[in-house]
Coordinates of C-alpha atoms in Angstrom, one line a residue:
X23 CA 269.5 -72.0 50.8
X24 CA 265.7 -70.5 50.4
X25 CA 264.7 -70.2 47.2
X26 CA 261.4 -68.2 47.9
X27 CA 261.5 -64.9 46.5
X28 CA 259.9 -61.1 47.5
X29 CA 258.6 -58.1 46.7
X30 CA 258.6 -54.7 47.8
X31 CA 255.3 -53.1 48.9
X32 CA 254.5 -49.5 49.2
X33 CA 251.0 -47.7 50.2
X34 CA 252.1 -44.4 50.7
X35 CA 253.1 -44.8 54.6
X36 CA 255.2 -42.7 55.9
X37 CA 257.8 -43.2 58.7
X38 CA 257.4 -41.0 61.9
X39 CA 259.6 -38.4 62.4
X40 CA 259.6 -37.4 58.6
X41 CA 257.5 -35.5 56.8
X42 CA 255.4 -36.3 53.9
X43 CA 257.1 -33.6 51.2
X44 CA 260.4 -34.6 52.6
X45 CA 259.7 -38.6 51.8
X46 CA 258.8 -37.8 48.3
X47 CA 261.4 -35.8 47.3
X48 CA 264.2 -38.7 49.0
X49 CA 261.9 -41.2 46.6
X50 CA 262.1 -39.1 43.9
X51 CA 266.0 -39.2 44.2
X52 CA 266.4 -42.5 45.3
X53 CA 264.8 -43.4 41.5
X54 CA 265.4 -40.5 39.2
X55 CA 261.8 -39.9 38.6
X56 CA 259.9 -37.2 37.9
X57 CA 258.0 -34.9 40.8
X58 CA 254.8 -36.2 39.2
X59 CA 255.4 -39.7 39.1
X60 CA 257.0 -39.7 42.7
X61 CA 254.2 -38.3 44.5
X62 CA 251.4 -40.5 42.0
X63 CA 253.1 -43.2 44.7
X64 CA 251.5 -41.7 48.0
X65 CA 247.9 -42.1 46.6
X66 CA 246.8 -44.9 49.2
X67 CA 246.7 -47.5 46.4
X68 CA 249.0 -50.7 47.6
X69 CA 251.9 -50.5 44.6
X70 CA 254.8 -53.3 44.4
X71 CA 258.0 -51.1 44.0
X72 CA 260.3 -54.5 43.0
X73 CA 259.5 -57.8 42.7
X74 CA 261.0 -61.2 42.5
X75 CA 263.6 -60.5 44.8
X76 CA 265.5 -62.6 47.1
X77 CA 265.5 -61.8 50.6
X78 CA 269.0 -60.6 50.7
X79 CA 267.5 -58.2 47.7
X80 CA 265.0 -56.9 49.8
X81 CA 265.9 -56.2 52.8
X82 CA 268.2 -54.3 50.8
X83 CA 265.9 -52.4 48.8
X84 CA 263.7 -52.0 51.6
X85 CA 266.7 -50.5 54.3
X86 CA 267.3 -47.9 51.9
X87 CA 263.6 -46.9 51.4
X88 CA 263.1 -47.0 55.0
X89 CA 266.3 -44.6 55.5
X90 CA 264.2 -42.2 53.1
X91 CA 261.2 -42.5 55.0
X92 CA 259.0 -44.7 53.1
X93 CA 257.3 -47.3 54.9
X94 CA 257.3 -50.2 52.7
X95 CA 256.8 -54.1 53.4
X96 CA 258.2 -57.4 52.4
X97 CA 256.0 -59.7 51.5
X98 CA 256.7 -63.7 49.9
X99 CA 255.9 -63.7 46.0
X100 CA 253.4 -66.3 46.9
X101 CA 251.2 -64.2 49.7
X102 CA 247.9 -62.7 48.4
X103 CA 247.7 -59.5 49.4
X104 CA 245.1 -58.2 52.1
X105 CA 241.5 -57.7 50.7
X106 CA 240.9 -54.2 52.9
X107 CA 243.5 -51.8 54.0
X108 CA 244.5 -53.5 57.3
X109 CA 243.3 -57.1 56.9
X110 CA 245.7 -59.6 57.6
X111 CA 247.5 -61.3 54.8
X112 CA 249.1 -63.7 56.5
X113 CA 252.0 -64.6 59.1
X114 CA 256.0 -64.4 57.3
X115 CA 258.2 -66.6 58.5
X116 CA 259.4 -65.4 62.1
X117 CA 263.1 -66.5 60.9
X118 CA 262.8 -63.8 58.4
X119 CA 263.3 -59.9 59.3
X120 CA 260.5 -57.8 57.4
X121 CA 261.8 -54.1 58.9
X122 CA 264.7 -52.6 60.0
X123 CA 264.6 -50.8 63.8
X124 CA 267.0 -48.0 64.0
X125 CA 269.2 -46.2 61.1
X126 CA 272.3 -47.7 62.3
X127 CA 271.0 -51.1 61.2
X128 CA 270.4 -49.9 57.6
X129 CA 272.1 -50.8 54.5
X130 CA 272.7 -48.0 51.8
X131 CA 274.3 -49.4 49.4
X132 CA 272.5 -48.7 46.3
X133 CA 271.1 -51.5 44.7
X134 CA 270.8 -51.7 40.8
X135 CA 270.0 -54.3 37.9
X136 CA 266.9 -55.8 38.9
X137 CA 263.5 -55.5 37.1
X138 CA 261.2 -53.0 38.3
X139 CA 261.7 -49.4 39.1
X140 CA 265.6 -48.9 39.6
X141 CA 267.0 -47.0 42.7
X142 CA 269.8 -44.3 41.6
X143 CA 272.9 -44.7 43.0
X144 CA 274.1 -41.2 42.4
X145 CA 270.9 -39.7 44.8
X146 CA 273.1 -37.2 46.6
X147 CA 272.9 -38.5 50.5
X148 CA 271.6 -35.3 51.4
X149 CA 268.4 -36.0 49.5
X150 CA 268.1 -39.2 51.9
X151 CA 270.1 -38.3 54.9
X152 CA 270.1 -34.8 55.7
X153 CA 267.8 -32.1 57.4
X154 CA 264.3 -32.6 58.8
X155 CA 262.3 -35.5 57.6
X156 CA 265.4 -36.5 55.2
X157 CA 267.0 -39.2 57.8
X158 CA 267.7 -38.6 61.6
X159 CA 265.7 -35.6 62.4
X160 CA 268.4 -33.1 63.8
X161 CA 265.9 -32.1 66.9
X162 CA 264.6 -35.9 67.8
X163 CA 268.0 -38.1 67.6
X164 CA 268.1 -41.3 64.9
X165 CA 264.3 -42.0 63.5
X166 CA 262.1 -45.2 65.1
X167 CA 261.3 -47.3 62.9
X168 CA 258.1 -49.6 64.1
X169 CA 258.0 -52.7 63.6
X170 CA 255.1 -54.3 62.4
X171 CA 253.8 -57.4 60.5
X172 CA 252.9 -58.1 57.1
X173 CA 249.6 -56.9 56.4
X174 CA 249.3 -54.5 59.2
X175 CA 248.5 -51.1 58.4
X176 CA 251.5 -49.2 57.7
X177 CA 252.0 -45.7 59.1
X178 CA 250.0 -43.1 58.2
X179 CA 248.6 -44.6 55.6
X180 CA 245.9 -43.0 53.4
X181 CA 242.8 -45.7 53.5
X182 CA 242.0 -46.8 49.7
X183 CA 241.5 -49.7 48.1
X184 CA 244.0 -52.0 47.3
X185 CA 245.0 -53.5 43.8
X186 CA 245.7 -56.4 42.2
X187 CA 249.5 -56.9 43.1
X188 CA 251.0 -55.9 39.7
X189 CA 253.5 -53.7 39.3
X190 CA 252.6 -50.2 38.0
X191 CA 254.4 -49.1 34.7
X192 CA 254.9 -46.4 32.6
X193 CA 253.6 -47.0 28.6
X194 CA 254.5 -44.4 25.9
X195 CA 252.0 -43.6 23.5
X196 CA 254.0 -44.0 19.4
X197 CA 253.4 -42.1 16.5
X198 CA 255.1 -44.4 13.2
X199 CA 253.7 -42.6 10.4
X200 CA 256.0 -40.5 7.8
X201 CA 255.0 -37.5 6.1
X202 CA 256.5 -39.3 2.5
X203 CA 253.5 -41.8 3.2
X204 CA 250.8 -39.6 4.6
X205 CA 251.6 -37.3 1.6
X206 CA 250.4 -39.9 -1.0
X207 CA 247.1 -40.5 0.8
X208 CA 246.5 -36.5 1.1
X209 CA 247.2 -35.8 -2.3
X210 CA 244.7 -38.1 -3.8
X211 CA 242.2 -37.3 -1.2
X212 CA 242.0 -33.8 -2.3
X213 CA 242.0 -34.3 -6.5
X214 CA 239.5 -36.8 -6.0
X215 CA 236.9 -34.1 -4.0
X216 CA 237.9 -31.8 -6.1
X217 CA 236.7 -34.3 -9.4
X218 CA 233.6 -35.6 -7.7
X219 CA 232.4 -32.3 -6.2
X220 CA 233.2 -32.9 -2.8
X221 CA 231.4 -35.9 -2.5
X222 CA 234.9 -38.1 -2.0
X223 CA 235.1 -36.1 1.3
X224 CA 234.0 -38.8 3.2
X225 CA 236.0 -41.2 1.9
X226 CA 238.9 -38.9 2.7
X227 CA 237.7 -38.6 6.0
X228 CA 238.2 -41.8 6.8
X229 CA 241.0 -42.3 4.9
X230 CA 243.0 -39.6 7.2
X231 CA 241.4 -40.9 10.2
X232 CA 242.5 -44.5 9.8
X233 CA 246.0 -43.5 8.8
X234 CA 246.5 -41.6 12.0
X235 CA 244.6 -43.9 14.2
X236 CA 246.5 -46.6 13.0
X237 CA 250.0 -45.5 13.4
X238 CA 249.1 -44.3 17.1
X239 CA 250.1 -47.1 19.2
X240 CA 250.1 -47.9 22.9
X241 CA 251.9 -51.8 24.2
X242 CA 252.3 -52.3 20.4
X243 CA 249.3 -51.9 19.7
X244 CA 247.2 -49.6 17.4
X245 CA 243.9 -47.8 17.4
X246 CA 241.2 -48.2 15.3
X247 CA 238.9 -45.6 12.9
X248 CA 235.7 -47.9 12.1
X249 CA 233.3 -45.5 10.7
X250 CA 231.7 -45.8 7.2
X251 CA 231.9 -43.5 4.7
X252 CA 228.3 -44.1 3.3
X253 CA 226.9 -42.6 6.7
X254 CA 229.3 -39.6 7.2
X255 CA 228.2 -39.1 3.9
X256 CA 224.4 -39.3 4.4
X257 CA 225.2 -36.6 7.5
X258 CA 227.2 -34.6 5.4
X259 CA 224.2 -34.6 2.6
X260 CA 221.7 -33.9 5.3
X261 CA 223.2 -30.7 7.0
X262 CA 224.3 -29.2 3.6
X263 CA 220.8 -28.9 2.6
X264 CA 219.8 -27.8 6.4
X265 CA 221.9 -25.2 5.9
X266 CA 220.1 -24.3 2.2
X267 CA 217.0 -24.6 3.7
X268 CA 218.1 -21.9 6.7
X269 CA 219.2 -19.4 4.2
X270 CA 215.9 -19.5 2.3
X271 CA 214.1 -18.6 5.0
X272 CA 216.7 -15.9 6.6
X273 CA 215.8 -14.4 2.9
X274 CA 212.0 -15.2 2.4
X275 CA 210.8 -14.3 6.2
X276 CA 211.9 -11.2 7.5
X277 CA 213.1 -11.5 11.0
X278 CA 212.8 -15.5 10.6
X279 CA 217.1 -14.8 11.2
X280 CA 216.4 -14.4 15.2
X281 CA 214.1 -17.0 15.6
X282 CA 216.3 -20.1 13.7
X283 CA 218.9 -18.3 15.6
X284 CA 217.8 -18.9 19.1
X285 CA 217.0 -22.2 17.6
X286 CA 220.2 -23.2 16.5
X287 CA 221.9 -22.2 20.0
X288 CA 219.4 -24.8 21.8
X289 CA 220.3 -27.5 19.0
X290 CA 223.6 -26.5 19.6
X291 CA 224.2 -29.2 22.9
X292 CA 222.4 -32.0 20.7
X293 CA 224.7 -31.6 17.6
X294 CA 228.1 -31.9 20.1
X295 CA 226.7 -34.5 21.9
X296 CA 226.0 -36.6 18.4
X297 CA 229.6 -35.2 16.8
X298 CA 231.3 -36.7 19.7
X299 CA 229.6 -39.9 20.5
X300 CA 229.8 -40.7 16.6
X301 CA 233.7 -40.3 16.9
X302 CA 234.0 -42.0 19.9
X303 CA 232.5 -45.2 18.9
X304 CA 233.7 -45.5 15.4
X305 CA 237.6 -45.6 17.9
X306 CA 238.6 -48.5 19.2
X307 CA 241.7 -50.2 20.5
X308 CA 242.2 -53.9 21.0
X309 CA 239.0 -54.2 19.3
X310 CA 236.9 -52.5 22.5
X311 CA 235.3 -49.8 21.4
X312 CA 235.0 -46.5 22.8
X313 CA 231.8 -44.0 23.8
X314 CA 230.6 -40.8 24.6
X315 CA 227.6 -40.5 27.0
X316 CA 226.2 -37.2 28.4
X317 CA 223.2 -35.3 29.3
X318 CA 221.5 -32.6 27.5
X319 CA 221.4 -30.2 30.4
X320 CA 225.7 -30.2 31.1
X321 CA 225.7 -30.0 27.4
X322 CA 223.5 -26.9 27.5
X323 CA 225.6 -25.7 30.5
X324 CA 229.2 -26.0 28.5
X325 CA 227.8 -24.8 25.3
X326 CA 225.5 -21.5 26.2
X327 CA 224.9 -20.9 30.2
X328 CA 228.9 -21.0 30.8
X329 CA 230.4 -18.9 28.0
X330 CA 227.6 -16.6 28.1
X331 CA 227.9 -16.0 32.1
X332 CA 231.6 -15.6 31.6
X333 CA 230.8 -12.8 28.7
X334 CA 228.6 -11.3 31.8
X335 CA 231.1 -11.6 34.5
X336 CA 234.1 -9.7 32.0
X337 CA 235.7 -13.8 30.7
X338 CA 237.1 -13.7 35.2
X339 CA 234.9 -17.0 34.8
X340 CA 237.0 -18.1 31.9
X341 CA 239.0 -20.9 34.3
X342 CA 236.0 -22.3 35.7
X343 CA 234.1 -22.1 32.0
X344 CA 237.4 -24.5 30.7
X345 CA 237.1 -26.6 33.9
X346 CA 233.5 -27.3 33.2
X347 CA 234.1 -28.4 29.3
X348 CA 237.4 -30.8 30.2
X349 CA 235.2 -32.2 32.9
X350 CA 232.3 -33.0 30.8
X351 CA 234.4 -34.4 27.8
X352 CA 236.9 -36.6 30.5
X353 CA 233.7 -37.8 32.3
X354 CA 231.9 -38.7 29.0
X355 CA 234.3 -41.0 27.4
X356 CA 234.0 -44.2 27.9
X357 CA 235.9 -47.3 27.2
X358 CA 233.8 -50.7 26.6
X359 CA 231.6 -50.3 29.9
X360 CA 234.1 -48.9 31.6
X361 CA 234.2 -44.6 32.0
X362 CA 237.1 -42.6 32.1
X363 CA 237.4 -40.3 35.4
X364 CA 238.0 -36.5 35.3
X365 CA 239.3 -35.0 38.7
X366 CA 240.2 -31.8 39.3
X367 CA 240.0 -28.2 40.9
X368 CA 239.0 -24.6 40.8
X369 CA 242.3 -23.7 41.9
X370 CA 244.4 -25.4 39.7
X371 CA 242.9 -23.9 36.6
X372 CA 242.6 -21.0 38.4
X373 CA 246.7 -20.7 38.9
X374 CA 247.4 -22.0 35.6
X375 CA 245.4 -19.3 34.0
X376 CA 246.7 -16.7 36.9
X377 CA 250.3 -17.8 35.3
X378 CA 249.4 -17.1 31.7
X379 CA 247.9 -13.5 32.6
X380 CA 251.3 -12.7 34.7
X381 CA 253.0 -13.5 31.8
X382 CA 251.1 -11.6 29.3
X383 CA 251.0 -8.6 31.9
X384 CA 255.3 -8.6 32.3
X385 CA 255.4 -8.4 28.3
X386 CA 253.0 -6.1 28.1
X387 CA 254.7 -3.5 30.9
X388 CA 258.3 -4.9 29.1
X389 CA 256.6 -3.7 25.6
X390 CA 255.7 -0.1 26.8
X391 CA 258.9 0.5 28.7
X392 CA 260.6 -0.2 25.6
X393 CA 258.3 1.7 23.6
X394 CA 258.9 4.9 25.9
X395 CA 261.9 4.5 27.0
X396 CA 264.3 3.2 23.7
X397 CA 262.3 2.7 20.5
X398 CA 259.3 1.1 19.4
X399 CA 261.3 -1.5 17.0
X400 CA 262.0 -3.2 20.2
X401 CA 258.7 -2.9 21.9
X402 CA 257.3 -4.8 18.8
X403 CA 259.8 -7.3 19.4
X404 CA 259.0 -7.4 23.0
X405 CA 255.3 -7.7 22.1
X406 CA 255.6 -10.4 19.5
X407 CA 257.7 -12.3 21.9
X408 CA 255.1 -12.3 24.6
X409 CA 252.7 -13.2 22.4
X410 CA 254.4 -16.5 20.7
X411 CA 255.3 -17.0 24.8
X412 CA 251.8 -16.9 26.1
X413 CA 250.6 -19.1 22.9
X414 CA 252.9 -21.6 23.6
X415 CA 252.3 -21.6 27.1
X416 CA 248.2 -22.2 26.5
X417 CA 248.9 -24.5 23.5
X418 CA 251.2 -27.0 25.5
X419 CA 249.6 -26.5 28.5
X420 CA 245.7 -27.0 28.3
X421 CA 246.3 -30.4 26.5
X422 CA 248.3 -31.4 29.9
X423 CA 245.9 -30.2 32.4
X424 CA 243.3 -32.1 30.7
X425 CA 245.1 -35.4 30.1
X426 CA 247.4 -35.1 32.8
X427 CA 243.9 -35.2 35.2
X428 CA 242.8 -38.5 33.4
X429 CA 242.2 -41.9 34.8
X430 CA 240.6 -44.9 33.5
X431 CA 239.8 -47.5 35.9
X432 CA 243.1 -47.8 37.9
X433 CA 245.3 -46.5 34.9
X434 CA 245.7 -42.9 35.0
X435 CA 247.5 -40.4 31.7
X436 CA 249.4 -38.3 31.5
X437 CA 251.2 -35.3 28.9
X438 CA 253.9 -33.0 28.9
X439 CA 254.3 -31.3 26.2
X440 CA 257.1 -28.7 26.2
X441 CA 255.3 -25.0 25.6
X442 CA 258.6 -24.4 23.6
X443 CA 259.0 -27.0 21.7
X444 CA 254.7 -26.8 20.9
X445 CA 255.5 -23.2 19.5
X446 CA 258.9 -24.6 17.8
X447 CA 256.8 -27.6 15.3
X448 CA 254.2 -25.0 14.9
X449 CA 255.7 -21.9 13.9
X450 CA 258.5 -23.4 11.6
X451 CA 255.5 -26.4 10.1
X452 CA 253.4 -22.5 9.6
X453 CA 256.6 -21.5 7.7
X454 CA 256.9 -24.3 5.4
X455 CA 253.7 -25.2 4.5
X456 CA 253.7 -21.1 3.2
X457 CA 257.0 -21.8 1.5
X458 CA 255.9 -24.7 0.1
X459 CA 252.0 -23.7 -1.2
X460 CA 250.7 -26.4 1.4
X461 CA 252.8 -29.0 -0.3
X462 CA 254.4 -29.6 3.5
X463 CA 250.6 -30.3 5.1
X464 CA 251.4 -33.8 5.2
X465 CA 255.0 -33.7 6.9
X466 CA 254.0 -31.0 9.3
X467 CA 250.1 -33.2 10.4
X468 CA 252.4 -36.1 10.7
X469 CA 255.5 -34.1 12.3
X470 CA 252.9 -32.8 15.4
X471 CA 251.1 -35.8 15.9
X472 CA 254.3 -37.4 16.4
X473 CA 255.5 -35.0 19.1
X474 CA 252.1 -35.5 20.9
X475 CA 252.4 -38.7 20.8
X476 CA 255.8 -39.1 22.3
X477 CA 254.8 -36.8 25.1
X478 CA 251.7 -38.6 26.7
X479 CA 252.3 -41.9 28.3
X480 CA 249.7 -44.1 30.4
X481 CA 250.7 -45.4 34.0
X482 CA 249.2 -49.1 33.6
X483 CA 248.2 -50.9 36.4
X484 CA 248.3 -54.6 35.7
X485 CA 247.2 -54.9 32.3
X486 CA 244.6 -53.4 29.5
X487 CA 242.8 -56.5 28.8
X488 CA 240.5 -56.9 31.7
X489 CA 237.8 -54.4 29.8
X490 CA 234.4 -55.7 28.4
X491 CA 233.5 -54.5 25.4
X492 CA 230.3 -52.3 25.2
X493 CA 227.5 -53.5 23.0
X494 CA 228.7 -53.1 19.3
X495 CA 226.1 -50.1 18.7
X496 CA 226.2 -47.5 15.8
X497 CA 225.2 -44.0 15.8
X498 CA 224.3 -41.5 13.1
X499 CA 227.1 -39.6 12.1
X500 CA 224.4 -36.6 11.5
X501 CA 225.6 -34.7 14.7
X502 CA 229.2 -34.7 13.5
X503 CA 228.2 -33.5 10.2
X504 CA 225.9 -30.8 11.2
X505 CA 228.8 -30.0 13.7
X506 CA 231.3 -29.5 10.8
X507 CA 228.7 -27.4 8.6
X508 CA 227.7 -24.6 11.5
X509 CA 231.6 -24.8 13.2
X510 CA 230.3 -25.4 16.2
X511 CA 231.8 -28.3 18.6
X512 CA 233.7 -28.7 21.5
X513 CA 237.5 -29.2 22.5
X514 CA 239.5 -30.5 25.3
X515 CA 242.4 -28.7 24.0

């Protein structure tokens, strides 16, 4: 009896006679995932879908794929897998079948219990068997399946590179702080500014920071707040008397107001560039710190040329205005060496923002209707509704455009926060911290960032410890600070 084992690769071919949105939604079934995560398997990249199988196992696993219309492989545990897309890996044993020919020679019974992602056996068959492109086409007669060997190209096949064989998984970002806990650190953060003048802000700072960064975790383990209170301090120092130097000349020099101002709005790219480079590499994880990196020109773009055109053009260029800031915050981050990858379109921010201005437009025409037509109690209601519903909406959804369009390396994020649930923590954390005279700050910080944390989770490919660590440099933490004195910065989310 053979004792060699298998596993199950998949590269996002596709069986002929089926059709692409058909083969995800009969993968989707087949393992209970969600839309997202089902079609993230037809990128091109080479993905093992089980492994450590025997061959019983996978022909099994693969009959029931290849019934959906995936065109998937076996390959021995032991075969390294092709260099290029289409480069032999090597010859299988010709005693061993590696694809099924015909439907009729397909197994279905659903095959549970192994490691890996697990096929549901309660798929309804017509998500595997019925209609066009969801078994045997009803035109053509039972699908064709070609045979050919390991390594070959698959069907049509999307051309990208191919991975390290690892199997892709799924890691949930933790939040395991408790308000109880976080409350004794605020409390004493605050009397002590309060008794030193504000000058224990710093330390408070990074008191908060190192609290919250420390009780994220991701693969058990947690993030890191490195910066040093001395320096946020000097920074802090340095733009509060900045700022008392720029009112004594507003008041001495007439029209001196104009000139700082135009000034200030050129500084203005500088300071966000600083703020957010200083947080990024004072945050680490696994002891790699992280970076921010960007030019003074697509800072000046995001900052001024964007929002002012958009002011000009009557906010239509609001989408593309919130496209251009995600994209130069997602492609500014770094990792060690390693940058993260922002990738997306016109047209999705486009139709998210097209949804949010339907919505506000039906509550809106729902809110005069009821003001004309039964009283104006109800419109108010009607009104106040739409607007908690359109907050929500933006709220939950801007942080998941963003993350969800995030890739680092060959690991990619993703978020989805519930709009409802967003408005839920927010509105009833608003209404105890009133009810409580801000005694429930610390429950309700800690309360959100748990939610946000449970929401975003990182597909992992292979592992996060190939990264190098980039050069252990330090960076004034004036541009943060001067950032915090003017309120001027910039936001994903």
């Amino acid at each position: 009896m053979s004792t060699e084992r298998y596993r199950i690769q998949f590269d996002g071919g596709i069986v002929d006679g089926f059709s692409a949105e058909a083969v995800k939604a009969n993968v989707q079934a087949l393992f209970n995932v969600s839309s997202e995560r089902a079609s993230r398997l037809f990128d091109g990249t080479s993905r093992n879908l089980k492994k450590d199988l025997s061959l019983d196992q996978a022909n099994r696993y693969r009959d029931r794929l290849l019934k959906a219309g995936a065109a998937v492989a076996i390959q021995p545990m032991d075969m390294v897998p092709p260099a290029f897309p289409g480069e032999s890996a090597g010859a299988p044993e010709p005693d061993k079948p590696q694809y099924a020919t015909s439907l009729s020679e397909l197994a279905v019974e659903p095959v549970d219990g192994e490691e890996g992602m697990a096929v549901n056996s309660a798929a309804p068959a017509a998500a595997v068997a019925a209609g066009e492109g969801q078994g045997e086409p009803a035109s053509t007669g039972p699908a064709r399946f070609e045979a050919r060997p390991v390594g070959s190209t698959p069907i049509q096949r999307p051309v990208r590179k191919t991975i390290d064989p690892e199997d892709f998984r799924d890691a949930e970002f933790r939040f395991t702080g408790r308000g109880g806990e976080y409350f004794g650190i605020w409390i004493v953060n605050i009397l002590l500014t309060i008794v030193t003048f504000g000058i224990y802000s710093a330390w408070a700072t990074v008191r908060n920071n190192q609290y919250f960064y420390a009780n994220t975790q991701l693969e058990g383990a947690s993030f890191q707040y490195l910066a040093d209170p001395v320096t946020i301090l000097k920074g802090r120092l340095t733009a509060f008397f900045a700022f008392i130097l720029y009112a004594l000349v507003v008041n001495l020099v007439p029209g001196a107001a104009i000139i700082l101002g135009i000034g200030f709005m050129f500084a203005i790219p500088w300071i966000v560039i600083r703020s957010l480079r200083f947080r990024a590499i004072n945050s680490a994880y696994r002891n790699v710190r992280f970076d921010f990196e960007a030019s003074y020109a697509d800072a000046l773009m995001v900052m001024v040329a964007w929002p002012f055109l958009n002011l000009l053009a009557l906010f239509l260029l609001t989408p593309f205005s919130v496209l251009k800031t995600h994209r130069f915050m997602g492609n500014g981050f770094r990792y060690g060496t390693t940058r993260f990858r922002f990738d997306s379109t016109n047209s999705e921010y486009y139709a998210f923002f097209g949804k949010g201005l339907l919505m506000a437009i039906g509550f809106a025409v729902g809110g005069i209707i009821a003001f004309t037509l039964i009283s104006p109690k109800l419109a108010v209601l009607v009104f106040m509704a739409g607007y908690l519903s359109v907050f929500g909406y933006f709220m939950a959804g801007l942080t998941n455009i963003f993350v969800n369009n995030l890739t680092l390396r060959d690991h990619s994020l993703h978020s989805h926060l519930s709009p409802k649930q967003m408005l839920w923590i927010y509105l009833s954390n608003s209404a105890l911290v009133v009810l409580t005279l801000g005694l429930f700050t610390p429950w309700a910080k800690v309360r959100m960032a748990r939610y946000r944390a449970a929401c975003t989770e990182m597909t992992i490919a292979g592992d996060l410890d190939g990264f190098v660590a980039a050069e252990n440099r330090r960076t004034s933490a004036l541009g943060q600070e001067l950032g915090d004195a003017f309120d001027v910065g910039v936001a994903a989310f």
